[in-house]
Coordinates of C-alpha atoms and ligand atoms in Angstrom, one line a residue:
M1 CA -38.9 -22.5 -68.8
T2 CA -41.2 -21.6 -65.8
D3 CA -41.5 -25.3 -64.9
T4 CA -37.7 -25.7 -64.8
L5 CA -37.5 -22.6 -62.6
Q6 CA -40.1 -24.0 -60.3
A7 CA -38.3 -27.3 -60.0
L8 CA -35.0 -25.5 -59.3
T9 CA -36.7 -23.3 -56.6
S10 CA -38.3 -26.2 -54.8
S11 CA -35.1 -28.2 -54.8
I12 CA -33.2 -25.2 -53.3
L13 CA -36.1 -24.8 -50.8
G14 CA -35.6 -28.4 -49.8
E15 CA -31.8 -27.9 -49.3
I16 CA -32.6 -24.8 -47.1
N17 CA -35.0 -26.8 -45.1
D18 CA -32.4 -29.6 -44.5
A19 CA -29.5 -27.2 -43.6
K20 CA -28.2 -28.2 -40.2
T21 CA -25.8 -25.3 -39.5
L22 CA -25.5 -21.5 -40.3
D23 CA -22.4 -22.3 -42.4
A24 CA -24.2 -24.8 -44.5
L25 CA -27.1 -22.3 -44.9
E26 CA -24.7 -19.6 -46.0
Q27 CA -23.2 -21.9 -48.6
I28 CA -26.6 -22.6 -50.1
R29 CA -27.4 -18.9 -50.2
V30 CA -24.2 -18.1 -52.1
R31 CA -24.8 -21.0 -54.5
A32 CA -28.4 -20.0 -55.2
L33 CA -28.5 -16.2 -54.9
G34 CA -24.8 -15.2 -55.3
K35 CA -23.5 -13.2 -58.2
K36 CA -22.5 -16.3 -60.0
G37 CA -25.3 -18.4 -58.4
T38 CA -28.1 -20.5 -59.9
L39 CA -30.7 -17.7 -60.2
A40 CA -28.1 -15.4 -61.8
G41 CA -27.5 -18.1 -64.4
V42 CA -31.3 -18.5 -65.0
M43 CA -31.5 -14.7 -65.6
Q44 CA -28.9 -15.1 -68.4
T45 CA -31.4 -17.3 -70.3
L46 CA -33.7 -14.2 -70.6
R47 CA -31.8 -13.2 -73.7
T48 CA -32.9 -16.3 -75.5
L49 CA -36.7 -15.6 -74.9
S50 CA -39.0 -13.6 -77.1
P51 CA -39.8 -10.0 -76.1
E52 CA -43.4 -11.2 -74.9
E53 CA -42.0 -14.0 -72.8
R54 CA -39.3 -11.9 -71.1
P55 CA -41.3 -9.8 -68.6
V56 CA -43.4 -12.8 -67.5
F57 CA -40.3 -15.0 -66.9
G58 CA -38.4 -12.0 -65.3
Q59 CA -41.2 -11.6 -62.9
A60 CA -41.2 -15.4 -62.1
V61 CA -37.4 -15.3 -61.4
N62 CA -37.9 -12.3 -59.0
N63 CA -40.7 -14.1 -57.2
A64 CA -38.5 -17.2 -56.9
K65 CA -35.6 -15.0 -55.5
E66 CA -38.0 -13.5 -52.9
D67 CA -39.2 -16.9 -51.8
L68 CA -35.7 -18.2 -51.4
E69 CA -34.6 -15.1 -49.5
N70 CA -37.6 -15.4 -47.1
A71 CA -36.9 -19.1 -46.6
I72 CA -33.2 -18.4 -45.8
R73 CA -34.0 -15.6 -43.4
E74 CA -36.5 -17.8 -41.5
K75 CA -34.1 -20.7 -41.4
K76 CA -31.3 -18.5 -40.2
D77 CA -33.4 -17.2 -37.3
M78 CA -34.2 -20.7 -36.4
L79 CA -30.6 -21.9 -36.5
E80 CA -29.4 -18.9 -34.5
K81 CA -32.0 -19.6 -31.8
E82 CA -30.9 -23.3 -31.7
K83 CA -27.3 -22.2 -31.3
L84 CA -28.1 -19.8 -28.5
M85 CA -30.1 -22.5 -26.6
K86 CA -27.2 -24.9 -27.1
N87 CA -24.7 -22.4 -25.7
L88 CA -26.9 -21.7 -22.7
E89 CA -27.3 -25.4 -22.2
D90 CA -23.5 -26.0 -22.4
G91 CA -22.7 -23.1 -20.1
R92 CA -25.2 -24.2 -17.4
I93 CA -23.6 -24.1 -14.0
D94 CA -23.7 -27.3 -12.0
V95 CA -24.2 -26.0 -8.5
T96 CA -23.4 -29.4 -7.0
L97 CA -19.7 -29.2 -8.2
P98 CA -17.1 -28.1 -5.6
G99 CA -16.2 -24.4 -6.0
V100 CA -12.7 -23.0 -7.0
R101 CA -10.8 -21.8 -4.0
F102 CA -9.2 -18.3 -4.4
P103 CA -6.0 -17.9 -2.3
K104 CA -6.8 -15.3 0.4
G105 CA -4.2 -12.6 1.2
T106 CA -3.4 -11.5 4.8
V107 CA -3.3 -8.1 6.4
H108 CA 0.3 -6.8 6.4
P109 CA 1.8 -7.0 9.9
L110 CA 2.4 -3.2 9.8
T111 CA -1.2 -2.6 8.9
Q112 CA -2.2 -4.9 11.8
V113 CA -0.2 -2.8 14.2
I114 CA -1.6 0.5 12.8
E115 CA -5.2 -0.8 13.0
D116 CA -4.7 -2.1 16.5
L117 CA -3.3 1.3 17.7
E118 CA -6.1 3.2 15.8
D119 CA -8.7 1.2 17.7
F120 CA -6.8 1.8 21.0
F121 CA -6.6 5.6 20.5
V122 CA -10.1 6.0 19.1
G123 CA -11.2 4.3 22.4
L124 CA -9.5 7.2 24.2
G125 CA -11.3 9.8 22.2
Y126 CA -8.6 10.5 19.6
E127 CA -9.5 11.4 16.0
I128 CA -7.5 9.9 13.0
E129 CA -5.9 12.6 10.8
D130 CA -4.2 12.3 7.5
G131 CA -1.5 14.4 5.9
P132 CA 0.5 14.4 2.6
E133 CA 3.7 12.4 2.2
L134 CA 5.1 15.0 -0.2
E135 CA 5.2 17.8 2.3
N136 CA 6.1 21.5 2.3
D137 CA 9.3 22.5 4.2
H138 CA 7.1 25.0 6.0
Y139 CA 5.1 22.2 7.8
N140 CA 7.8 19.6 8.0
F141 CA 10.4 21.9 9.6
E142 CA 9.4 25.6 10.1
M143 CA 6.1 25.0 11.9
M144 CA 7.9 22.4 14.0
N145 CA 10.3 25.1 15.3
L146 CA 13.2 24.1 12.9
S147 CA 14.1 27.2 11.1
K148 CA 16.0 27.2 7.8
D149 CA 19.5 26.8 9.3
H150 CA 18.6 24.7 12.3
P151 CA 21.3 22.1 12.8
A152 CA 18.7 19.4 13.8
R153 CA 17.5 19.3 10.2
A154 CA 20.6 17.4 9.3
M155 CA 19.5 14.5 11.5
Q156 CA 16.5 13.9 9.2
D157 CA 17.5 15.6 5.9
S158 CA 15.6 13.9 3.2
F159 CA 14.5 13.7 -0.4
Y160 CA 13.6 17.1 -1.9
T161 CA 11.7 17.5 -5.2
D162 CA 12.4 21.3 -5.3
E163 CA 13.5 24.1 -2.9
T164 CA 10.3 23.8 -0.8
M165 CA 8.9 20.3 -1.2
L166 CA 10.3 17.1 0.3
L167 CA 9.2 13.6 1.3
R168 CA 8.2 14.2 4.9
T169 CA 10.8 13.1 7.4
H170 CA 8.3 12.4 10.2
T171 CA 4.6 12.6 10.8
S172 CA 5.0 15.7 13.0
P173 CA 3.9 18.1 10.2
V174 CA 0.4 16.7 10.7
Q175 CA 0.5 18.3 14.2
A176 CA 0.7 21.8 12.5
R177 CA -2.0 21.0 10.0
A178 CA -4.3 19.7 12.7
M179 CA -3.7 22.7 14.9
L180 CA -4.5 25.2 12.1
K181 CA -7.7 23.2 11.3
R182 CA -9.0 23.3 14.9
K183 CA -8.4 27.1 15.1
G184 CA -7.4 27.1 18.8
Q185 CA -9.9 24.5 20.1
P186 CA -8.7 21.5 22.3
L187 CA -7.8 18.6 20.2
R188 CA -6.6 15.0 20.4
I189 CA -5.5 13.3 17.2
I190 CA -3.3 10.4 15.9
C191 CA -1.9 10.2 12.4
P192 CA -0.4 7.0 11.0
G193 CA 1.7 7.3 7.8
K194 CA 4.9 6.7 5.8
V195 CA 8.0 8.8 6.3
Y196 CA 11.3 9.1 4.5
R197 CA 14.9 9.7 5.7
R198 CA 18.3 9.4 4.3
D199 CA 19.2 6.7 6.9
D200 CA 21.2 3.8 5.7
D201 CA 19.3 0.5 5.8
D202 CA 20.3 -2.0 8.5
P203 CA 18.3 -4.5 10.6
T204 CA 16.6 -1.8 12.6
H205 CA 16.7 1.2 10.2
S206 CA 15.0 1.8 6.9
H207 CA 15.1 4.8 4.6
Q208 CA 11.3 4.6 4.4
F209 CA 9.3 3.6 7.4
M210 CA 6.1 4.3 9.2
Q211 CA 5.2 6.4 12.2
I212 CA 2.1 7.1 14.2
E213 CA 2.0 10.7 15.4
G214 CA -0.1 11.6 18.5
L215 CA -1.0 15.1 19.7
L216 CA -3.3 16.2 22.5
I217 CA -3.9 19.9 23.3
D218 CA -6.0 21.0 26.2
Q219 CA -5.8 22.9 29.5
G220 CA -4.0 21.2 32.4
V221 CA -2.0 18.7 30.3
S222 CA 1.2 17.5 31.9
M223 CA 4.1 15.1 31.5
A224 CA 2.2 12.8 33.8
S225 CA -0.7 12.7 31.3
L226 CA 1.8 11.8 28.5
R227 CA 3.4 9.1 30.6
D228 CA 0.1 7.6 31.5
V229 CA -1.1 7.4 27.9
L230 CA 2.2 5.9 26.7
K231 CA 2.2 3.3 29.5
Q232 CA -1.4 2.3 28.6
M233 CA -0.3 2.0 25.0
A234 CA 2.7 -0.2 25.8
R235 CA 0.6 -2.5 28.0
H236 CA -2.1 -2.7 25.3
L237 CA 0.5 -3.7 22.8
F238 CA 2.8 -6.0 24.7
G239 CA 1.0 -7.1 27.9
E240 CA 0.2 -5.9 31.4
D241 CA 3.6 -6.8 32.8
R242 CA 5.4 -4.2 30.6
D243 CA 6.9 -1.0 31.9
I244 CA 8.1 2.1 30.1
R245 CA 11.2 4.2 30.7
L246 CA 11.4 7.9 29.8
R247 CA 14.9 9.2 28.9
P248 CA 15.6 12.9 28.5
S249 CA 16.1 13.7 24.8
Y250 CA 16.0 16.6 22.4
F251 CA 13.4 17.6 19.7
P252 CA 13.1 21.2 18.7
F253 CA 9.3 21.0 18.7
T254 CA 8.9 19.6 22.3
E255 CA 10.2 20.9 25.6
P256 CA 11.0 18.9 27.7
S257 CA 11.6 16.0 25.3
V258 CA 11.9 12.3 26.0
E259 CA 12.7 9.1 24.3
V260 CA 10.6 6.2 25.4
D261 CA 11.8 2.6 25.9
V262 CA 9.6 -0.4 26.6
S263 CA 10.8 -3.2 28.9
Y264 CA 11.3 -6.8 27.7
V265 CA 12.8 -9.9 29.2
K266 CA 16.1 -10.8 27.7
K267 CA 17.2 -14.4 26.8
D268 CA 19.2 -14.6 30.1
G269 CA 16.2 -13.6 32.1
T270 CA 17.2 -10.0 32.9
T271 CA 15.1 -7.0 32.0
G272 CA 16.1 -4.9 29.0
Y273 CA 14.6 -1.7 27.4
I274 CA 14.1 -1.0 23.7
E275 CA 13.3 2.5 22.3
I276 CA 10.0 2.7 20.5
L277 CA 9.2 6.4 20.3
G278 CA 10.0 10.1 20.8
A279 CA 7.7 12.4 22.7
G280 CA 7.5 15.5 24.8
M281 CA 5.4 18.6 25.8
V282 CA 4.6 20.7 22.7
H283 CA 7.0 23.6 22.5
P284 CA 5.3 27.1 23.2
N285 CA 6.6 28.3 19.8
V286 CA 4.8 25.4 18.0
L287 CA 1.6 26.1 20.0
K288 CA 1.8 29.8 19.0
M289 CA 2.5 29.1 15.3
G290 CA -0.5 26.7 15.4
G291 CA -2.8 29.4 16.8
Y292 CA -2.9 28.4 20.5
D293 CA -2.1 30.6 23.4
P294 CA 0.7 28.8 25.4
D295 CA -0.4 30.6 28.6
V296 CA -3.8 28.8 28.4
Y297 CA -3.2 25.6 26.5
R298 CA -0.5 22.9 26.9
G299 CA 0.0 19.8 24.8
F300 CA 1.9 16.6 24.6
A301 CA 3.0 14.9 21.4
F302 CA 4.6 11.6 20.4
G303 CA 5.9 9.8 17.3
V304 CA 5.9 6.0 17.4
G305 CA 8.0 3.9 15.0
V306 CA 5.5 1.3 13.7
E307 CA 8.2 -1.2 12.5
R308 CA 9.9 -1.1 15.9
I309 CA 6.5 -2.0 17.5
A310 CA 6.0 -4.9 15.0
I311 CA 9.6 -6.1 15.5
L312 CA 9.1 -6.3 19.2
K313 CA 5.6 -7.7 19.1
Y314 CA 6.3 -10.5 16.6
G315 CA 10.0 -11.1 17.3
I316 CA 11.3 -10.1 13.9
D317 CA 15.1 -10.0 13.3
D318 CA 15.3 -7.6 10.4
I319 CA 13.2 -4.5 9.4
R320 CA 13.7 -5.3 5.7
H321 CA 11.4 -8.3 5.9
F322 CA 8.5 -5.9 6.0
Y323 CA 9.2 -4.5 2.5
T324 CA 10.4 -7.5 0.4
N325 CA 6.9 -9.0 -0.2
D326 CA 8.2 -12.5 0.6
L327 CA 5.1 -14.7 1.0
R328 CA 7.0 -17.1 3.4
F329 CA 7.3 -14.1 5.8
L330 CA 3.8 -12.6 5.2
N331 CA 1.9 -15.9 5.5
Q332 CA 3.0 -16.1 9.1
F333 CA 0.6 -13.2 9.9
K334 CA -2.6 -15.0 9.1
G335 CA -4.3 -13.8 12.3
V336 CA -6.4 -11.2 10.5
E337 CA -7.9 -11.5 7.0
Ligands
FA5_1 C1 10.8 11.8 15.4 O1 10.6 11.5 14.2 C2 9.9 12.8 16.1 N1 9.1 13.5 15.1 C3 9.0 12.1 17.1 C4 8.3 13.0 18.0 C5 7.0 13.3 17.7 C6 9.0 13.6 19.1 C7 6.3 14.2 18.6 C8 8.3 14.4 19.9 C9 7.0 14.8 19.7 P1 12.7 10.1 15.9 O2 13.6 10.5 14.8 O3 13.3 9.6 17.2 O4 11.6 11.2 16.2 O5 11.8 8.9 15.4 C10 10.7 8.4 16.1 C11 10.7 6.9 16.1 O6 10.7 6.4 14.7 C12 11.9 6.2 16.7 O7 11.7 6.0 18.1 C13 11.9 4.9 15.9 O8 11.0 4.0 16.5 C14 11.4 5.2 14.6 N2 12.5 5.4 13.6 C15 13.3 6.5 13.5 N3 14.2 6.3 12.4 C16 13.9 5.1 11.9 C17 14.4 4.4 10.8 N4 15.3 4.8 10.0 N5 13.8 3.1 10.5 C18 12.8 2.7 11.3 N6 12.3 3.3 12.3 C19 12.8 4.5 12.6

């Protein structure tokens, strides 16, 4: 009996030794040690033995089982290591192969205009401010000298989420926020950002567009200072041969107020002007509400339409191109990556 068991065990040990894969090894394990496997079958023969022989043979079967389990474990470790090495070998990177090219995006033309103007104004000592797009009526209108029933609200009336909150109609509320933050100290800031209006979309108007707000408060500030900064800006953007034209206008938060046009050469060779921004001297009421004494401080402010700048700069025929994500349009602005 014991001889047969030994012969069986060494034959299975031979199979384990020869196993080439983890699957093959698992099949051998099930066949030898499984519930209905070879050793379980051998155990069945215990019943046919005499009571003296049983413990000796039982012990021999257990030893055989232990030997087989140890052999399987060792072989399994070995096969797993082999598999890992093969995987590493297969996955080795050949550094001499050409790399895969990822398509590179481009900086959106509106972002290019904003970044260019940020650089320009930072160079003049301005700080860049930020403000919320979902704005309180208080900052968007009241602090800008537009009381609840002011008729000028109708020109910009916008998207309200409740009685007091609306998508800001211009970047001017950032003026109020910046003034309150500086607590009466001289300031110069710009704030680029999105604004929303109930304007109908057409080639030069969009219901959502971008502005850059500018505000400078100090002693001795005049319309001449405003005109000088805006002229420098126009020449920086469009070239040294450009001129600007200030036309009287009306904004409740500035007095006097102007609209500013920039010159361009028409197709027939004559000079034309296109409006790019609104501006003016900060209204004394706005200064007061912002915590500044209008007898000591004066300020100028302006709000530039970013799309209008980009339209002029790049010769674009329709403002809607900026928002349709058409790669044929966007890929033309590869200047900056
Ligand atoms: C204002 O929004 C004022 N807050 C600007 C201002 C700031 C005046 C500080 C004085 C002091 P206005 O509504 O004119 O003003 O808009 C300013 C600029 O935004 C316009 O000159 C134009 O370039 C641009 N703009 C206005 N409406 C649209 C629109 N629907 N689509 C695209 N651009 C627009």
